[in-house]
Every structure is written in structure tokens, then in C-alpha cells.
């Protein structure tokens, strides 16, 4: 069954699906999500592909689109690690700063695993060729600005590049 198309929510069909599934497998690897007892919050879960692809991992999906979210409020869920794949670019600097402050207040020891599209000319060409001309239409923060905000609050634990198109960071809050 195909996922219902919702504006701004990634679908995993055809070639686009290959790209996003590679990012998700990189997220699982970089974040070491298969650690026993680890509870994960998929922040911006969309159609829940991370959870569906990894049913052995304790993942709770949260999305601002309530029909896609498993919970109404992420603060009501127990977790030690947040995954957010290509979501924070749609936040303003102030919104991301506030969210990071909320995450830190919730659990100063938590980790974040963040996928960031490079939004390069190759990404943009691919989006056009695949008919996703609005792929980064909600961008409020460039990848550089997004990383700058994240690195003000967090240290890099690990980082992997996905085909030169995106980066996956494992981050931990600064002391």
C-alpha cells in the first residue's frame, strides 16, 4: 500500500526511496540504534519508515502532522536518543535553538542523530529530474546554518556522508 502524499512529508518510492533508505541505514549505523535497551524518538517521523524498517528497535514516531505521529507530545515519551532526518532545515534558527534547549532540559545526556541534506547543485538537479522540484521548499536554515546552530549546543561523536548528498551526524550535548 502506498503512503498518502502529504505536502512536505517524504515518500520513499522509486529512486528517491533508495536515497532515503540509505540515509536511514546510515542513521542506524552511526547512531548505533541497535544497542540493547535504547529507546529512540524519531522526531519528524513522517510515514514511519525508520520504525517499519527496524521493528527490533524501540522507536516512537513523532511528527507535527498528527495523523503520522504515534504520540501527541514528544515530552511524554521516554527516550535516550533522538533521530531527526532532514527536518531541522524547516525550522528557523530560533525554533531550532528552542528545541535544542528543550531536548537538553529533558535529558542532558541524550544523543541526537541528525541527517542533513547538503542541498547542493547535485541534490537540486536530482530533485528536478525526479519531479520533486519543491524538495527543499520549506528551507529556513541552510545546511551550513543548521550545522552552526547544532554545533553551538552539541559535539560531534561520529559523522558519515551518504553519497556526497547528505551527512549523518551523531551528536551529544556539550557539558
PDB file of C-alpha atoms in Angstrom:
ATOM      1  CA  UNK A   1       0.000   0.000   0.000  1.00  0.00           C
ATOM      2  CA  UNK A   2       1.425   3.399  -1.000  1.00  0.00           C
ATOM      3  CA  UNK A   3       1.770   6.102   1.623  1.00  0.00           C
ATOM      4  CA  UNK A   4      -0.645   9.001   1.197  1.00  0.00           C
ATOM      5  CA  UNK A   5       1.111  12.026  -0.288  1.00  0.00           C
ATOM      6  CA  UNK A   6       1.206  14.832   2.279  1.00  0.00           C
ATOM      7  CA  UNK A   7       2.859  18.124   1.356  1.00  0.00           C
ATOM      8  CA  UNK A   8       6.294  18.365   2.960  1.00  0.00           C
ATOM      9  CA  UNK A   9       6.389  14.699   4.004  1.00  0.00           C
ATOM     10  CA  UNK A  10       8.941  12.455   2.303  1.00  0.00           C
ATOM     11  CA  UNK A  11       7.706   9.465   0.364  1.00  0.00           C
ATOM     12  CA  UNK A  12      10.005   6.503  -0.231  1.00  0.00           C
ATOM     13  CA  UNK A  13       9.108   5.448  -3.756  1.00  0.00           C
ATOM     14  CA  UNK A  14      11.465   4.531  -6.615  1.00  0.00           C
ATOM     15  CA  UNK A  15      14.869   6.223  -6.766  1.00  0.00           C
ATOM     16  CA  UNK A  16      14.005   8.679  -4.004  1.00  0.00           C
ATOM     17  CA  UNK A  17      13.341   5.684  -1.762  1.00  0.00           C
ATOM     18  CA  UNK A  18      16.790   4.257  -2.472  1.00  0.00           C
ATOM     19  CA  UNK A  19      18.378   7.544  -1.356  1.00  0.00           C
ATOM     20  CA  UNK A  20      16.304   7.922   1.806  1.00  0.00           C
ATOM     21  CA  UNK A  21      16.621   4.246   2.795  1.00  0.00           C
ATOM     22  CA  UNK A  22      20.410   4.595   2.503  1.00  0.00           C
ATOM     23  CA  UNK A  23      20.265   7.596   4.815  1.00  0.00           C
ATOM     24  CA  UNK A  24      18.135   5.597   7.284  1.00  0.00           C
ATOM     25  CA  UNK A  25      20.553   2.656   7.274  1.00  0.00           C
ATOM     26  CA  UNK A  26      23.391   5.146   7.868  1.00  0.00           C
ATOM     27  CA  UNK A  27      21.417   6.640  10.769  1.00  0.00           C
ATOM     28  CA  UNK A  28      21.023   3.172  12.327  1.00  0.00           C
ATOM     29  CA  UNK A  29      24.766   2.520  11.889  1.00  0.00           C
ATOM     30  CA  UNK A  30      26.097   5.922  13.036  1.00  0.00           C
ATOM     31  CA  UNK A  31      23.673   6.131  15.954  1.00  0.00           C
ATOM     32  CA  UNK A  32      24.248   2.519  16.971  1.00  0.00           C
ATOM     33  CA  UNK A  33      20.482   2.260  17.275  1.00  0.00           C
ATOM     34  CA  UNK A  34      20.571  -1.481  17.811  1.00  0.00           C
ATOM     35  CA  UNK A  35      22.034  -1.081  21.319  1.00  0.00           C
ATOM     36  CA  UNK A  36      20.037  -3.203  23.809  1.00  0.00           C
ATOM     37  CA  UNK A  37      17.522  -1.181  25.808  1.00  0.00           C
ATOM     38  CA  UNK A  38      17.942   2.007  23.759  1.00  0.00           C
ATOM     39  CA  UNK A  39      14.737   3.999  23.319  1.00  0.00           C
ATOM     40  CA  UNK A  40      14.598   6.222  20.249  1.00  0.00           C
ATOM     41  CA  UNK A  41      12.389   9.184  19.393  1.00  0.00           C
ATOM     42  CA  UNK A  42      12.034   9.636  15.627  1.00  0.00           C
ATOM     43  CA  UNK A  43      11.387  13.383  15.559  1.00  0.00           C
ATOM     44  CA  UNK A  44       9.738  14.205  12.249  1.00  0.00           C
ATOM     45  CA  UNK A  45       8.985  10.551  11.564  1.00  0.00           C
ATOM     46  CA  UNK A  46       6.838  11.139   8.510  1.00  0.00           C
ATOM     47  CA  UNK A  47       5.356   7.832   7.380  1.00  0.00           C
ATOM     48  CA  UNK A  48       7.378   5.887   9.974  1.00  0.00           C
ATOM     49  CA  UNK A  49       9.765   4.174   7.574  1.00  0.00           C
ATOM     50  CA  UNK A  50      12.610   4.073  10.139  1.00  0.00           C
ATOM     51  CA  UNK A  51      10.417   2.139  12.575  1.00  0.00           C
ATOM     52  CA  UNK A  52       8.854  -0.082   9.913  1.00  0.00           C
ATOM     53  CA  UNK A  53      12.306  -0.967   8.558  1.00  0.00           C
ATOM     54  CA  UNK A  54      13.699  -1.703  12.033  1.00  0.00           C
ATOM     55  CA  UNK A  55      10.926  -3.348  14.095  1.00  0.00           C
ATOM     56  CA  UNK A  56      13.525  -4.764  16.503  1.00  0.00           C
ATOM     57  CA  UNK A  57      14.472  -1.226  17.653  1.00  0.00           C
ATOM     58  CA  UNK A  58      12.341   0.593  20.268  1.00  0.00           C
ATOM     59  CA  UNK A  59      11.303   3.635  18.191  1.00  0.00           C
ATOM     60  CA  UNK A  60       8.484   6.077  18.875  1.00  0.00           C
ATOM     61  CA  UNK A  61       7.482   8.309  15.987  1.00  0.00           C
ATOM     62  CA  UNK A  62       6.583  11.962  16.469  1.00  0.00           C
ATOM     63  CA  UNK A  63       5.547  14.296  13.690  1.00  0.00           C
ATOM     64  CA  UNK A  64       3.815  17.670  13.548  1.00  0.00           C
ATOM     65  CA  UNK A  65       1.338  16.027  11.177  1.00  0.00           C
ATOM     66  CA  UNK A  66      -0.780  14.417  13.880  1.00  0.00           C
ATOM     67  CA  UNK A  67      -2.056  11.660  11.562  1.00  0.00           C
ATOM     68  CA  UNK A  68       1.548  10.415  11.239  1.00  0.00           C
ATOM     69  CA  UNK A  69       2.530  10.750  14.899  1.00  0.00           C
ATOM     70  CA  UNK A  70       2.284   7.965  17.461  1.00  0.00           C
ATOM     71  CA  UNK A  71       2.136  10.491  20.302  1.00  0.00           C
ATOM     72  CA  UNK A  72       0.630  13.935  20.761  1.00  0.00           C
ATOM     73  CA  UNK A  73       3.606  15.307  22.707  1.00  0.00           C
ATOM     74  CA  UNK A  74       7.171  14.025  22.427  1.00  0.00           C
ATOM     75  CA  UNK A  75       7.840  15.182  26.008  1.00  0.00           C
ATOM     76  CA  UNK A  76       5.544  12.402  27.254  1.00  0.00           C
ATOM     77  CA  UNK A  77       7.804   9.674  25.817  1.00  0.00           C
ATOM     78  CA  UNK A  78      10.850   8.055  27.442  1.00  0.00           C
ATOM     79  CA  UNK A  79      13.899   8.046  25.158  1.00  0.00           C
ATOM     80  CA  UNK A  80      17.684   8.417  25.209  1.00  0.00           C
ATOM     81  CA  UNK A  81      18.296   9.251  21.556  1.00  0.00           C
ATOM     82  CA  UNK A  82      16.571  11.475  19.007  1.00  0.00           C
ATOM     83  CA  UNK A  83      16.688  10.793  15.289  1.00  0.00           C
ATOM     84  CA  UNK A  84      15.782  13.664  13.016  1.00  0.00           C
ATOM     85  CA  UNK A  85      16.333  13.144   9.319  1.00  0.00           C
ATOM     86  CA  UNK A  86      16.184  16.203   7.076  1.00  0.00           C
ATOM     87  CA  UNK A  87      13.766  18.003   9.377  1.00  0.00           C
ATOM     88  CA  UNK A  88      15.623  20.855  11.068  1.00  0.00           C
ATOM     89  CA  UNK A  89      16.182  22.790   7.825  1.00  0.00           C
ATOM     90  CA  UNK A  90      12.473  23.693   8.046  1.00  0.00           C
ATOM     91  CA  UNK A  91      12.990  25.378  11.441  1.00  0.00           C
ATOM     92  CA  UNK A  92      14.029  28.974  11.941  1.00  0.00           C
ATOM     93  CA  UNK A  93      17.242  29.497  13.890  1.00  0.00           C
ATOM     94  CA  UNK A  94      15.185  30.496  16.952  1.00  0.00           C
ATOM     95  CA  UNK A  95      12.906  27.462  16.660  1.00  0.00           C
ATOM     96  CA  UNK A  96      15.875  25.079  16.459  1.00  0.00           C
ATOM     97  CA  UNK A  97      17.639  26.811  19.374  1.00  0.00           C
ATOM     98  CA  UNK A  98      14.459  26.472  21.459  1.00  0.00           C
ATOM     99  CA  UNK A  99      14.011  22.801  20.547  1.00  0.00           C
ATOM    100  CA  UNK A 100      17.624  22.007  21.447  1.00  0.00           C
ATOM    101  CA  UNK A 101      17.157  23.776  24.794  1.00  0.00           C
ATOM    102  CA  UNK A 102      14.024  21.646  25.390  1.00  0.00           C
ATOM    103  CA  UNK A 103      15.858  18.439  24.458  1.00  0.00           C
ATOM    104  CA  UNK A 104      18.734  19.320  26.797  1.00  0.00           C
ATOM    105  CA  UNK A 105      16.339  20.129  29.648  1.00  0.00           C
ATOM    106  CA  UNK A 106      14.578  16.816  29.036  1.00  0.00           C
ATOM    107  CA  UNK A 107      17.824  14.806  29.153  1.00  0.00           C
ATOM    108  CA  UNK A 108      21.264  16.431  29.139  1.00  0.00           C
ATOM    109  CA  UNK A 109      22.849  13.029  28.344  1.00  0.00           C
ATOM    110  CA  UNK A 110      20.748  12.264  25.279  1.00  0.00           C
ATOM    111  CA  UNK A 111      22.247  11.896  21.840  1.00  0.00           C
ATOM    112  CA  UNK A 112      20.908  13.190  18.549  1.00  0.00           C
ATOM    113  CA  UNK A 113      21.407  11.551  15.174  1.00  0.00           C
ATOM    114  CA  UNK A 114      20.682  14.114  12.507  1.00  0.00           C
ATOM    115  CA  UNK A 115      20.516  13.694   8.739  1.00  0.00           C
ATOM    116  CA  UNK A 116      21.274  16.889   6.835  1.00  0.00           C
ATOM    117  CA  UNK A 117      20.907  17.209   3.069  1.00  0.00           C
ATOM    118  CA  UNK A 118      23.732  19.173   1.528  1.00  0.00           C
ATOM    119  CA  UNK A 119      21.178  20.887  -0.737  1.00  0.00           C
ATOM    120  CA  UNK A 120      23.944  21.064  -3.326  1.00  0.00           C
ATOM    121  CA  UNK A 121      23.513  21.570  -7.046  1.00  0.00           C
ATOM    122  CA  UNK A 122      23.566  17.760  -7.429  1.00  0.00           C
ATOM    123  CA  UNK A 123      20.733  17.422  -4.873  1.00  0.00           C
ATOM    124  CA  UNK A 124      18.772  20.132  -6.699  1.00  0.00           C
ATOM    125  CA  UNK A 125      19.339  18.550 -10.118  1.00  0.00           C
ATOM    126  CA  UNK A 126      18.213  15.174  -8.765  1.00  0.00           C
ATOM    127  CA  UNK A 127      15.086  16.764  -7.304  1.00  0.00           C
ATOM    128  CA  UNK A 128      14.220  18.266 -10.687  1.00  0.00           C
ATOM    129  CA  UNK A 129      14.915  15.057 -12.606  1.00  0.00           C
ATOM    130  CA  UNK A 130      12.806  13.030 -10.152  1.00  0.00           C
ATOM    131  CA  UNK A 131       9.934  15.500 -10.211  1.00  0.00           C
ATOM    132  CA  UNK A 132      10.451  16.808  -6.679  1.00  0.00           C
ATOM    133  CA  UNK A 133      11.097  20.449  -7.571  1.00  0.00           C
ATOM    134  CA  UNK A 134       9.800  21.534  -4.151  1.00  0.00           C
ATOM    135  CA  UNK A 135      12.084  19.112  -2.246  1.00  0.00           C
ATOM    136  CA  UNK A 136      13.641  21.856  -0.119  1.00  0.00           C
ATOM    137  CA  UNK A 137      10.898  24.438  -0.494  1.00  0.00           C
ATOM    138  CA  UNK A 138      10.404  24.707   3.272  1.00  0.00           C
ATOM    139  CA  UNK A 139      14.055  25.630   3.895  1.00  0.00           C
ATOM    140  CA  UNK A 140      14.514  28.244   6.596  1.00  0.00           C
ATOM    141  CA  UNK A 141      18.082  27.206   7.524  1.00  0.00           C
ATOM    142  CA  UNK A 142      20.756  26.345   5.009  1.00  0.00           C
ATOM    143  CA  UNK A 143      22.756  23.202   5.788  1.00  0.00           C
ATOM    144  CA  UNK A 144      25.635  25.431   6.945  1.00  0.00           C
ATOM    145  CA  UNK A 145      23.361  27.445   9.264  1.00  0.00           C
ATOM    146  CA  UNK A 146      21.737  24.272  10.606  1.00  0.00           C
ATOM    147  CA  UNK A 147      25.126  22.747  11.457  1.00  0.00           C
ATOM    148  CA  UNK A 148      26.262  26.005  13.034  1.00  0.00           C
ATOM    149  CA  UNK A 149      23.263  26.020  15.400  1.00  0.00           C
ATOM    150  CA  UNK A 150      23.676  22.330  16.234  1.00  0.00           C
ATOM    151  CA  UNK A 151      27.398  22.700  16.950  1.00  0.00           C
ATOM    152  CA  UNK A 152      26.791  25.604  19.340  1.00  0.00           C
ATOM    153  CA  UNK A 153      24.931  23.134  21.564  1.00  0.00           C
ATOM    154  CA  UNK A 154      26.394  19.735  20.693  1.00  0.00           C
ATOM    155  CA  UNK A 155      29.664  17.970  19.954  1.00  0.00           C
ATOM    156  CA  UNK A 156      30.137  15.582  17.059  1.00  0.00           C
ATOM    157  CA  UNK A 157      30.568  11.961  18.170  1.00  0.00           C
ATOM    158  CA  UNK A 158      30.554  10.495  14.646  1.00  0.00           C
ATOM    159  CA  UNK A 159      29.749  11.543  11.092  1.00  0.00           C
ATOM    160  CA  UNK A 160      29.211   9.720   7.800  1.00  0.00           C
ATOM    161  CA  UNK A 161      28.470  11.049   4.342  1.00  0.00           C
ATOM    162  CA  UNK A 162      25.813   9.453   2.153  1.00  0.00           C
ATOM    163  CA  UNK A 163      26.900   9.511  -1.498  1.00  0.00           C
ATOM    164  CA  UNK A 164      28.091  13.122  -1.193  1.00  0.00           C
ATOM    165  CA  UNK A 165      24.441  14.213  -0.980  1.00  0.00           C
ATOM    166  CA  UNK A 166      23.790  14.216   2.771  1.00  0.00           C
ATOM    167  CA  UNK A 167      25.620  13.930   6.078  1.00  0.00           C
ATOM    168  CA  UNK A 168      24.551  11.969   9.139  1.00  0.00           C
ATOM    169  CA  UNK A 169      25.832  13.263  12.466  1.00  0.00           C
ATOM    170  CA  UNK A 170      25.773  11.621  15.865  1.00  0.00           C
ATOM    171  CA  UNK A 171      25.837  14.427  18.423  1.00  0.00           C
ATOM    172  CA  UNK A 172      25.972  14.797  22.202  1.00  0.00           C
ATOM    173  CA  UNK A 173      25.200  17.885  24.272  1.00  0.00           C
ATOM    174  CA  UNK A 174      28.144  19.950  25.473  1.00  0.00           C
ATOM    175  CA  UNK A 175      28.725  19.993  29.242  1.00  0.00           C
TER     176      UNK A 175
END
